[in-house]
PDB file of C-alpha atoms in Angstrom:
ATOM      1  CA  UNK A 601      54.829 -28.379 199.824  1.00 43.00           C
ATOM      2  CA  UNK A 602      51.487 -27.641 201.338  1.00 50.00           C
ATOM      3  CA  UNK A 603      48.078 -29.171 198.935  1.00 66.00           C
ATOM      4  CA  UNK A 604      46.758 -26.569 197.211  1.00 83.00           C
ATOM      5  CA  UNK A 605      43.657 -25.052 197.970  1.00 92.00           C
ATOM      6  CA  UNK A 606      40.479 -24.414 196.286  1.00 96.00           C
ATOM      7  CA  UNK A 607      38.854 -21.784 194.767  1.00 98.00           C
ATOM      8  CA  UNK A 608      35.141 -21.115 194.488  1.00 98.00           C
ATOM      9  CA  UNK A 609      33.375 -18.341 192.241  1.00 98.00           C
ATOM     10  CA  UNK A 610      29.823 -17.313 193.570  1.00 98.00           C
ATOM     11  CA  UNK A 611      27.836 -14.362 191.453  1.00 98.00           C
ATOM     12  CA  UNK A 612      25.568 -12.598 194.239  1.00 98.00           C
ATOM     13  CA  UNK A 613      22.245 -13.741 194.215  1.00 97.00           C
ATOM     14  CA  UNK A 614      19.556 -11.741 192.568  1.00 97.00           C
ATOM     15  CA  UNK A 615      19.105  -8.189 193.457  1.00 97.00           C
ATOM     16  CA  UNK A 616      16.451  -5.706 192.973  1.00 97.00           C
ATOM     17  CA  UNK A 617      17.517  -4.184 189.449  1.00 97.00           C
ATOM     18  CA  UNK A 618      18.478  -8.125 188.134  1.00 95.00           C
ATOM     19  CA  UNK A 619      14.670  -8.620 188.917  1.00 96.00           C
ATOM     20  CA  UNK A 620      13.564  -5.433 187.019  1.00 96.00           C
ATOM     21  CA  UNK A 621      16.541  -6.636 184.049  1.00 94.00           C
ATOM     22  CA  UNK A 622      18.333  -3.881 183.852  1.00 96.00           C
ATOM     23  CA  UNK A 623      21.896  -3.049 183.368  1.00 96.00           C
ATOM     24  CA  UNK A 624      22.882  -2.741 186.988  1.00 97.00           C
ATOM     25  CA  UNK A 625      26.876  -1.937 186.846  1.00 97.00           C
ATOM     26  CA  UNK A 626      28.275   0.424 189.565  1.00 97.00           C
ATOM     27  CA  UNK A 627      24.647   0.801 190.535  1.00 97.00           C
ATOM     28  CA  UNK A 628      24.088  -0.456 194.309  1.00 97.00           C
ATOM     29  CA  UNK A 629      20.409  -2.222 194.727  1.00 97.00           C
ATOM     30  CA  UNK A 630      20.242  -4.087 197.486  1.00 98.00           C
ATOM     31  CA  UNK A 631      19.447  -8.405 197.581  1.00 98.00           C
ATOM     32  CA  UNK A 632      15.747  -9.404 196.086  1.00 98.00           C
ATOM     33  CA  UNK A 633      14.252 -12.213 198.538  1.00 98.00           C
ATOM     34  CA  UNK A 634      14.677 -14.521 196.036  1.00 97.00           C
ATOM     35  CA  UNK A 635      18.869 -13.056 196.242  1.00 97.00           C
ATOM     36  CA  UNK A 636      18.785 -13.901 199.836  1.00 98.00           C
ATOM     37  CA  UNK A 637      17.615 -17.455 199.304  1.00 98.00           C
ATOM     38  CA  UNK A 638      19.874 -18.104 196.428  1.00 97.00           C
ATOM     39  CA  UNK A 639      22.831 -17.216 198.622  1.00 98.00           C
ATOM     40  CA  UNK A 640      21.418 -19.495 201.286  1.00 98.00           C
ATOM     41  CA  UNK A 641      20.906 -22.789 198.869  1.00 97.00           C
ATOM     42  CA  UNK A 642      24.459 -21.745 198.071  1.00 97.00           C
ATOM     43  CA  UNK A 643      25.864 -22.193 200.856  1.00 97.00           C
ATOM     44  CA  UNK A 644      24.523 -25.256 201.938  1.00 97.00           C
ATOM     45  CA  UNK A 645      25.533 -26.466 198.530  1.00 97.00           C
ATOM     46  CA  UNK A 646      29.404 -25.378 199.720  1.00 97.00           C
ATOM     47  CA  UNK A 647      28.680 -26.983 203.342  1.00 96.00           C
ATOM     48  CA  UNK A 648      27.464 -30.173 201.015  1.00 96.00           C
ATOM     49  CA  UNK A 649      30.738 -30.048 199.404  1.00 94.00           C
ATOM     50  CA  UNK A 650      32.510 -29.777 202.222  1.00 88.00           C
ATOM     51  CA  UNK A 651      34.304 -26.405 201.177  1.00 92.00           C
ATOM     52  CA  UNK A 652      35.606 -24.637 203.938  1.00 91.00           C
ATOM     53  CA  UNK A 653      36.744 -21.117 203.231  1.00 97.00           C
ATOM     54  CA  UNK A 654      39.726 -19.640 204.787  1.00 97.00           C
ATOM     55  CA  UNK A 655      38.959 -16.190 203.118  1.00 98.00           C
ATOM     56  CA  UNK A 656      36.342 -14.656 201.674  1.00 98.00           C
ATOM     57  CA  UNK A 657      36.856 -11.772 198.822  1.00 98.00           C
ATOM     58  CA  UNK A 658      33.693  -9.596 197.988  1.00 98.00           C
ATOM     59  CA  UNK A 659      32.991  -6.559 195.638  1.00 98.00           C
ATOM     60  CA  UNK A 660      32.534  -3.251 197.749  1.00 98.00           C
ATOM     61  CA  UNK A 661      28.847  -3.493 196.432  1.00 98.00           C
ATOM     62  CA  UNK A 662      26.286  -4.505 198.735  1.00 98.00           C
ATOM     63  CA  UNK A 663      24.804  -7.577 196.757  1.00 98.00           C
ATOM     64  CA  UNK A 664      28.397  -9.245 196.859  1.00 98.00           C
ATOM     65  CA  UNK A 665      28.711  -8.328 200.870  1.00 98.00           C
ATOM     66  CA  UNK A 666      25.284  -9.546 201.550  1.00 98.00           C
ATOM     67  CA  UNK A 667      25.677 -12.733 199.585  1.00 98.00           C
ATOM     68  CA  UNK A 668      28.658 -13.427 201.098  1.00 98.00           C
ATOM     69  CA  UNK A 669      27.108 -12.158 204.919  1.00 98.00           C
ATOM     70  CA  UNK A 670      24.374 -15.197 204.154  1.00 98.00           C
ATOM     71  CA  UNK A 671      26.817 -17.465 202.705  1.00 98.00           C
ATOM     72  CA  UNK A 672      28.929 -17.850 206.149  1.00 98.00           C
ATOM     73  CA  UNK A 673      26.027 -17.851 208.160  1.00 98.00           C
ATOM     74  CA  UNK A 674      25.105 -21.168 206.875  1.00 97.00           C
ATOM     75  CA  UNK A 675      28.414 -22.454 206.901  1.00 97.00           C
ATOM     76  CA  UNK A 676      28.621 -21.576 210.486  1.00 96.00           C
ATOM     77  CA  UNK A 677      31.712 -19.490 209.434  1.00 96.00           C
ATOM     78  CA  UNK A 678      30.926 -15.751 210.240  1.00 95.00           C
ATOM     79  CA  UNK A 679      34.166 -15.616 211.799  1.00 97.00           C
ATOM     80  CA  UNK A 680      36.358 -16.067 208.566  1.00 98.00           C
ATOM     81  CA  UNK A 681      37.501 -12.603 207.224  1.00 98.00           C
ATOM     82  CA  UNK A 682      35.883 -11.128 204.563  1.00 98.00           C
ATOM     83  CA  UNK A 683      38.045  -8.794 202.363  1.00 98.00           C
ATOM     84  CA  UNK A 684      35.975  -5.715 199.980  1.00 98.00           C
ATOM     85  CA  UNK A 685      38.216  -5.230 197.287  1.00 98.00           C
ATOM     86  CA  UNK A 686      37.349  -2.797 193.944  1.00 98.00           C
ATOM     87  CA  UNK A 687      38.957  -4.565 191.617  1.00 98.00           C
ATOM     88  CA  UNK A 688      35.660  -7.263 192.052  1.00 98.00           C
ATOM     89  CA  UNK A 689      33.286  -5.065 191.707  1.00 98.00           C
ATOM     90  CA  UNK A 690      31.379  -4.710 188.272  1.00 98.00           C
ATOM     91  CA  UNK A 691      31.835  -3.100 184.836  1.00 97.00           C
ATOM     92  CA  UNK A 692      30.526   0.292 184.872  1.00 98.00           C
ATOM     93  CA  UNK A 693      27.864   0.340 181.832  1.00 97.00           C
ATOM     94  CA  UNK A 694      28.548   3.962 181.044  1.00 97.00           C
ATOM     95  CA  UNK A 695      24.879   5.473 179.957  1.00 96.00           C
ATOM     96  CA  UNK A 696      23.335   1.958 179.615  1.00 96.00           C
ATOM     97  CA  UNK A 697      23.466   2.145 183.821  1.00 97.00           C
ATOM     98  CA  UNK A 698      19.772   1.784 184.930  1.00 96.00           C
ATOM     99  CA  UNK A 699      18.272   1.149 181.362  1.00 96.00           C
ATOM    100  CA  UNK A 700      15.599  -1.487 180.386  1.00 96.00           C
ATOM    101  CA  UNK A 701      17.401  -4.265 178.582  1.00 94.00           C
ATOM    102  CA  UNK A 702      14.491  -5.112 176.630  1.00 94.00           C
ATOM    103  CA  UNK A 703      14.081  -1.012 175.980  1.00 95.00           C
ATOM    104  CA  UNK A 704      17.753  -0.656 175.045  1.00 95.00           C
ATOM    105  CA  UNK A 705      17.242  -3.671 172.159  1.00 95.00           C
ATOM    106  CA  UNK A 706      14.482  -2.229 170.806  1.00 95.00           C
ATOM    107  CA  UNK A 707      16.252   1.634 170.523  1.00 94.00           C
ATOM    108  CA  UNK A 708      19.430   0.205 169.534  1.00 93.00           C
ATOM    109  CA  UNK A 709      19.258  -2.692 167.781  1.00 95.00           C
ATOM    110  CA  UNK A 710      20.298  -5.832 168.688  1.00 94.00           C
ATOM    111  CA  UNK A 711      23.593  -5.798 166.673  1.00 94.00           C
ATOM    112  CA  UNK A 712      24.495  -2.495 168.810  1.00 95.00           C
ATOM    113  CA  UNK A 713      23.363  -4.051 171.801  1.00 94.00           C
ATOM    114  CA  UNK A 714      25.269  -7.604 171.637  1.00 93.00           C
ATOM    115  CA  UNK A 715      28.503  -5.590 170.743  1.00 94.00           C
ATOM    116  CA  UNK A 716      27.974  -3.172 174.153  1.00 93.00           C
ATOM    117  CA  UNK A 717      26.771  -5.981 176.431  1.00 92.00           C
ATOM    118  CA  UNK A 718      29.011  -8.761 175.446  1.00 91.00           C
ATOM    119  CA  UNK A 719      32.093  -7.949 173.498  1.00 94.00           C
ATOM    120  CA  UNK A 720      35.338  -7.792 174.839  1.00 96.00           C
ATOM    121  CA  UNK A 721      36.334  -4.454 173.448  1.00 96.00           C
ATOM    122  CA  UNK A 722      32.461  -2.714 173.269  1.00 94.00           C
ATOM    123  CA  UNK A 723      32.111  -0.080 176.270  1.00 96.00           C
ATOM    124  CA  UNK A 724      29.068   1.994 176.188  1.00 96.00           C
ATOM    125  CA  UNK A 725      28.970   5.653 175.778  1.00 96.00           C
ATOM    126  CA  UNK A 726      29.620   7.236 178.757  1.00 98.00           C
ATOM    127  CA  UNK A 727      27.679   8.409 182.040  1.00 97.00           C
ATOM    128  CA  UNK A 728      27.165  12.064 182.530  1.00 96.00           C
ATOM    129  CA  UNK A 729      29.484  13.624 185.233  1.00 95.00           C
ATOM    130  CA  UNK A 730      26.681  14.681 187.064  1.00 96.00           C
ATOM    131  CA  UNK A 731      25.916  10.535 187.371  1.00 95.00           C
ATOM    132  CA  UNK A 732      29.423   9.911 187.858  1.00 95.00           C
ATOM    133  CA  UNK A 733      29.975  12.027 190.660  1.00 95.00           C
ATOM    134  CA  UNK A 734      26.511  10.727 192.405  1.00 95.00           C
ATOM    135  CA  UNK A 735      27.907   7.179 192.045  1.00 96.00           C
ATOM    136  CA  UNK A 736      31.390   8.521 193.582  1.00 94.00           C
ATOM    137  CA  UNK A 737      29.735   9.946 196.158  1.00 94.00           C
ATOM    138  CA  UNK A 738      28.032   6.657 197.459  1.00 94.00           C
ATOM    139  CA  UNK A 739      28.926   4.476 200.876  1.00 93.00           C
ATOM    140  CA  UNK A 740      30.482   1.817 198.114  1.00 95.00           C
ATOM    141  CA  UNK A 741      32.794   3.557 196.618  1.00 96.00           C
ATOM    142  CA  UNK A 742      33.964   6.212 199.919  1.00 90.00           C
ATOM    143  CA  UNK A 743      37.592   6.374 199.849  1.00 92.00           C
ATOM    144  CA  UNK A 744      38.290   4.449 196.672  1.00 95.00           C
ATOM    145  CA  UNK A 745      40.438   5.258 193.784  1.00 95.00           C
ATOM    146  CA  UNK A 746      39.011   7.210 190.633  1.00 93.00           C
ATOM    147  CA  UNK A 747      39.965   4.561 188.123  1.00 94.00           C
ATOM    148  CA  UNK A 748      37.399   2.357 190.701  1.00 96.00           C
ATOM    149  CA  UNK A 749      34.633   4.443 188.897  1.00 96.00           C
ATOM    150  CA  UNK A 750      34.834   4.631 185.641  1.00 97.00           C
ATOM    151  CA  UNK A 751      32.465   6.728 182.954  1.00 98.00           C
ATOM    152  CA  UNK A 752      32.412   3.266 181.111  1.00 98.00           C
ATOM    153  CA  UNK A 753      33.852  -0.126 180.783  1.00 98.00           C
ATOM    154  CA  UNK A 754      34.762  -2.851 178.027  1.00 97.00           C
ATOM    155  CA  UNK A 755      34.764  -6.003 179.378  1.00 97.00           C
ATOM    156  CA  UNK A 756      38.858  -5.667 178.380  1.00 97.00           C
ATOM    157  CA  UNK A 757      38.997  -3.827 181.078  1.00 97.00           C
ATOM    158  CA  UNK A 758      37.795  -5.459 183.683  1.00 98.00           C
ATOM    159  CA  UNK A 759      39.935  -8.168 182.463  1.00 98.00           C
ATOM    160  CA  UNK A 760      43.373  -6.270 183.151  1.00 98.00           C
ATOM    161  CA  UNK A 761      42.082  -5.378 186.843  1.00 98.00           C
ATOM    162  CA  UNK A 762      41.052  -8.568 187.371  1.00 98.00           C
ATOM    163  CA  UNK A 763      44.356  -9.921 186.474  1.00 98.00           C
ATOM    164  CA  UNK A 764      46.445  -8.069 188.465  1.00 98.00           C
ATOM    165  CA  UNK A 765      43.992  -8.998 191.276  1.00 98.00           C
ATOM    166  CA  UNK A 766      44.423 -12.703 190.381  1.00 98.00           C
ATOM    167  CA  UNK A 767      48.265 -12.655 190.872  1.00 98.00           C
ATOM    168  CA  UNK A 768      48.117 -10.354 193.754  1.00 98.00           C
ATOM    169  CA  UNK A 769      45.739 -12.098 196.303  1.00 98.00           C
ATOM    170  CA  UNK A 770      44.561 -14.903 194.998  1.00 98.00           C
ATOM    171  CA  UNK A 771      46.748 -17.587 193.441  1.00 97.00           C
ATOM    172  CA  UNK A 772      49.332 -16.721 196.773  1.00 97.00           C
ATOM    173  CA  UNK A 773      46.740 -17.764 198.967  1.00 97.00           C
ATOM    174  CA  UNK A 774      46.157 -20.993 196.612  1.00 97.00           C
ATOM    175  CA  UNK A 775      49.538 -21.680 196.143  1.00 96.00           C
ATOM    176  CA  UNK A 776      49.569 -21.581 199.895  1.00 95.00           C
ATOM    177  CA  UNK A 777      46.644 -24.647 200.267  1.00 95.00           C
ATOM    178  CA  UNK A 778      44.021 -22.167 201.382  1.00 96.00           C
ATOM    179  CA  UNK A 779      40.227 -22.629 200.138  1.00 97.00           C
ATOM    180  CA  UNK A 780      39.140 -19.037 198.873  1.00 98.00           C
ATOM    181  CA  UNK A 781      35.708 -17.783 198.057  1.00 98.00           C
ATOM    182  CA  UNK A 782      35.199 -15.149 195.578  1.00 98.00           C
ATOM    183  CA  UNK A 783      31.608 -13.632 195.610  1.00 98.00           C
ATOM    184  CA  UNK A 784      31.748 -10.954 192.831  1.00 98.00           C
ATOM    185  CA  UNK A 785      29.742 -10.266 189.853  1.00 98.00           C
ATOM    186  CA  UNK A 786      28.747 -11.650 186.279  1.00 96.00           C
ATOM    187  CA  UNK A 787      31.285  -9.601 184.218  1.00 97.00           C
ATOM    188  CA  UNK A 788      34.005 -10.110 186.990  1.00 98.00           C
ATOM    189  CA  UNK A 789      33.416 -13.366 187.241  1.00 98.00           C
ATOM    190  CA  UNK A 790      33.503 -13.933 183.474  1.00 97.00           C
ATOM    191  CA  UNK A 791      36.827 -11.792 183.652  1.00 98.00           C
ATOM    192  CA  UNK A 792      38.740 -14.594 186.157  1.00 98.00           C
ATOM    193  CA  UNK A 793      37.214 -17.537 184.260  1.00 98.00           C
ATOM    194  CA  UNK A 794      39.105 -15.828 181.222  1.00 98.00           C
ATOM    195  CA  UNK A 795      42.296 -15.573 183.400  1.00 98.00           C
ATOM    196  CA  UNK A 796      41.988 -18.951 185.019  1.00 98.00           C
ATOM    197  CA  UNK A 797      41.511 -20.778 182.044  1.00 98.00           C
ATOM    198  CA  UNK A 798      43.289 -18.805 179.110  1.00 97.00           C
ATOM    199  CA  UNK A 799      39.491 -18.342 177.400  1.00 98.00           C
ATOM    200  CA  UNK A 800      39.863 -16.672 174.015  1.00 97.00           C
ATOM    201  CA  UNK A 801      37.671 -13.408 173.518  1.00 96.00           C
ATOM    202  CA  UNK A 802      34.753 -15.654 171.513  1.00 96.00           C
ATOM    203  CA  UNK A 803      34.771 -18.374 174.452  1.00 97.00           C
ATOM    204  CA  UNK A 804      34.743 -15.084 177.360  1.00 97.00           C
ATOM    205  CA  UNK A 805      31.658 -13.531 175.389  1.00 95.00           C
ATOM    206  CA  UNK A 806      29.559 -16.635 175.093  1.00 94.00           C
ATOM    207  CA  UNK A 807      30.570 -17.097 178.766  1.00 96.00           C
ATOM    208  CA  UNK A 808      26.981 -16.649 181.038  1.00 95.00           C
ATOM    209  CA  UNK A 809      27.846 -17.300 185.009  1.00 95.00           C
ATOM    210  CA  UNK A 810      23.866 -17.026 187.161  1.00 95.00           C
ATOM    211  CA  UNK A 811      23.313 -15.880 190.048  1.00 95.00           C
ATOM    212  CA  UNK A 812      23.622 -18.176 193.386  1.00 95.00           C
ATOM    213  CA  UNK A 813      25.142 -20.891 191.569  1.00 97.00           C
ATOM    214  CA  UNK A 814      29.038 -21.926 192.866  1.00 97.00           C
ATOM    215  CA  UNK A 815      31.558 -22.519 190.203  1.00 98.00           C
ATOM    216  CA  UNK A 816      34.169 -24.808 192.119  1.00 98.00           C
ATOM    217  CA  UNK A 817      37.696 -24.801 190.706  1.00 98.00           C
ATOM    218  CA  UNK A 818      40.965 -27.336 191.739  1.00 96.00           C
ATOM    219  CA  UNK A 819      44.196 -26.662 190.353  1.00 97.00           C
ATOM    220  CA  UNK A 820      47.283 -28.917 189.012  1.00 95.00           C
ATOM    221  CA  UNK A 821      50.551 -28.165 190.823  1.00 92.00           C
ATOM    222  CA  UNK A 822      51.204 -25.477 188.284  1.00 91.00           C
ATOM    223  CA  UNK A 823      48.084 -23.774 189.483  1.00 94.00           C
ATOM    224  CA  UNK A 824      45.985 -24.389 185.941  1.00 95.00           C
ATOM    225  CA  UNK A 825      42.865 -25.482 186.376  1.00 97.00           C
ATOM    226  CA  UNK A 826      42.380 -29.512 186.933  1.00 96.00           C
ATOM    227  CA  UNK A 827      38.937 -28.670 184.779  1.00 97.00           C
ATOM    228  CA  UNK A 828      39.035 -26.176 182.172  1.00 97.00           C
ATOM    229  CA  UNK A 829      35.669 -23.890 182.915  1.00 97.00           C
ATOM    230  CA  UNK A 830      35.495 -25.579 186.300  1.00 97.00           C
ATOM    231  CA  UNK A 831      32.641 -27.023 187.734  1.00 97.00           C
ATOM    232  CA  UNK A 832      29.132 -26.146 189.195  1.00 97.00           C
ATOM    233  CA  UNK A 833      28.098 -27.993 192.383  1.00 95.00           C
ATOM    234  CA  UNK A 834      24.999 -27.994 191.008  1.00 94.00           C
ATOM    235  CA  UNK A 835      25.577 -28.549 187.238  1.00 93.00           C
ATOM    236  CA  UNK A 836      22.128 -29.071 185.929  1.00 91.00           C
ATOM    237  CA  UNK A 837      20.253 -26.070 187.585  1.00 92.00           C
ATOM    238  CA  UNK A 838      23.527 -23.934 186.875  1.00 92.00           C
ATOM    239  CA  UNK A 839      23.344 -24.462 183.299  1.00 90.00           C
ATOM    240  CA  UNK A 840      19.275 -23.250 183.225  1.00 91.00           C
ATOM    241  CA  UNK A 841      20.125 -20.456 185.056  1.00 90.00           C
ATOM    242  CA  UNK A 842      23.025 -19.403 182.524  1.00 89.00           C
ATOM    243  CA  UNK A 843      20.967 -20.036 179.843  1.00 89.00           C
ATOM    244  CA  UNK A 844      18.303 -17.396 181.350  1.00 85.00           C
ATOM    245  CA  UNK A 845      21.404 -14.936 181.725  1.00 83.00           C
ATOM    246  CA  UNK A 846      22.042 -15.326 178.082  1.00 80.00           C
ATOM    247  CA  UNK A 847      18.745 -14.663 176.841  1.00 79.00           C
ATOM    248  CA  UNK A 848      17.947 -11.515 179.050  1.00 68.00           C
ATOM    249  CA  UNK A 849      16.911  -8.281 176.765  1.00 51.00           C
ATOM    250  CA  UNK A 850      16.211 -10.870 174.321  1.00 45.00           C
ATOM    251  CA  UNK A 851      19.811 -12.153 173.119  1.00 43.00           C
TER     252      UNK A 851
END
């Protein structure tokens, strides 16, 4: 039987609307400078490591492809396929898509905000069509089914696609002993930690992944994780970061 490989999680590095804290979703901004160098110190954290991907899975968003674009080209791997798949991509935010957090907490509340931003079952109220159909319309989501664009989201849901993903593509290619890289996005992200490690809804909503900060995870023969929650390559800095992510519109 063949060692099995690795897999690492990587949230995009900061793009334009993370900067302006807003609820970005289905929403395509592109990389901030400060995104581009977070995806650089990344990847010389992976080359550090000694992680050597033999696949690379993005969102069809262009922060995730970027990331991912930057990623490589440190590793001196540009020639390693790179696979766009939906099913990464992140939660639509229904009519929260665009909005001010901090403007959002102060119109709604911030019991109405926690329970739309971070509970498993909370999905906003819905986009307009007229918002729907301009985010259909874009380069990112040309050619893709409709339940890839959603009106809104609960996290639940991004759990069940993220699932099926899970079993699909990634845990063969595991199984198989090859090192995959996953750059997707915070609610995504959160949704495979919940699958990889069984999280309960409380643990999933307290759950804050940064941006530009690898989450490295090893698996027992059975494929369960050899750490529960995995493990930062840089631990210390990763755990400021999240601690920013929590706080943002003042949670």
């Amino acid at each position: 039987m063949p060692a099995r490989g690795a897999l690492v999680l990587l949230r995009h590095g900061q793009s334009v609307l993370n900067a302006q804290d807003r609820f970005t979703g289905l929403l395509d901004p592109p990389l901030t400078p400060l995104g581009e160098n977070e995806a650089a110190c990344s990847g010389a954290l992976l080359a550090s490591s000694s992680f050597s991907p033999g696949t690379v899975y993005t969102s069809t968003l262009t922060r995730t492809r970027a990331t991912a674009r930057i990623v490589l080209d440190v590793l001196g791997a540009l020639d390693v396929p790179v696979f766009a798949a939906w099913e990464l991509n992140e939660r639509s935010y229904g009519s929260l898509t665009g909005r001010a957090r901090s403007e959002l907490l102060s119109e709604l509340g911030p019991d109405v905000f926690r329970f739309w931003r971070r509970s498993y079952y909370g999905a906003p109220p819905p986009m307009s069509r007229a918002e729907l159909g301009a985010i259909r319309r874009t380069r990112a989501f040309a050619g893709l089914p409709p339940e890839a664009v959603l009106p809104t989201e609960s996290l639940c849901g991004v759990v069940k696609r993220v699932r099926i993903f899970w079993h699909q593509h990634l845990r063969p290619r595991i199984r198989a002993g090859e090192d995959v890289l996953v750059n997707g996005h915070g609610n995504s992200l959160r949704a495979l930690c919940l699958v990889l490690d069984g999280l309960s809804h409380a643990e999933v909503e307290a759950l804050n992944i940064p941006t530009g900060h690898p989450l490295a995870y090893r698996f027992t023969p059975g494929l369960v994780p050899a750490v529960r929650g995995g493990e930062y390559l840089n631990p210390l800095a990763a755990r400021t970061a999240a601690a920013l992510v929590a706080a943002a519109g003042g949670t």
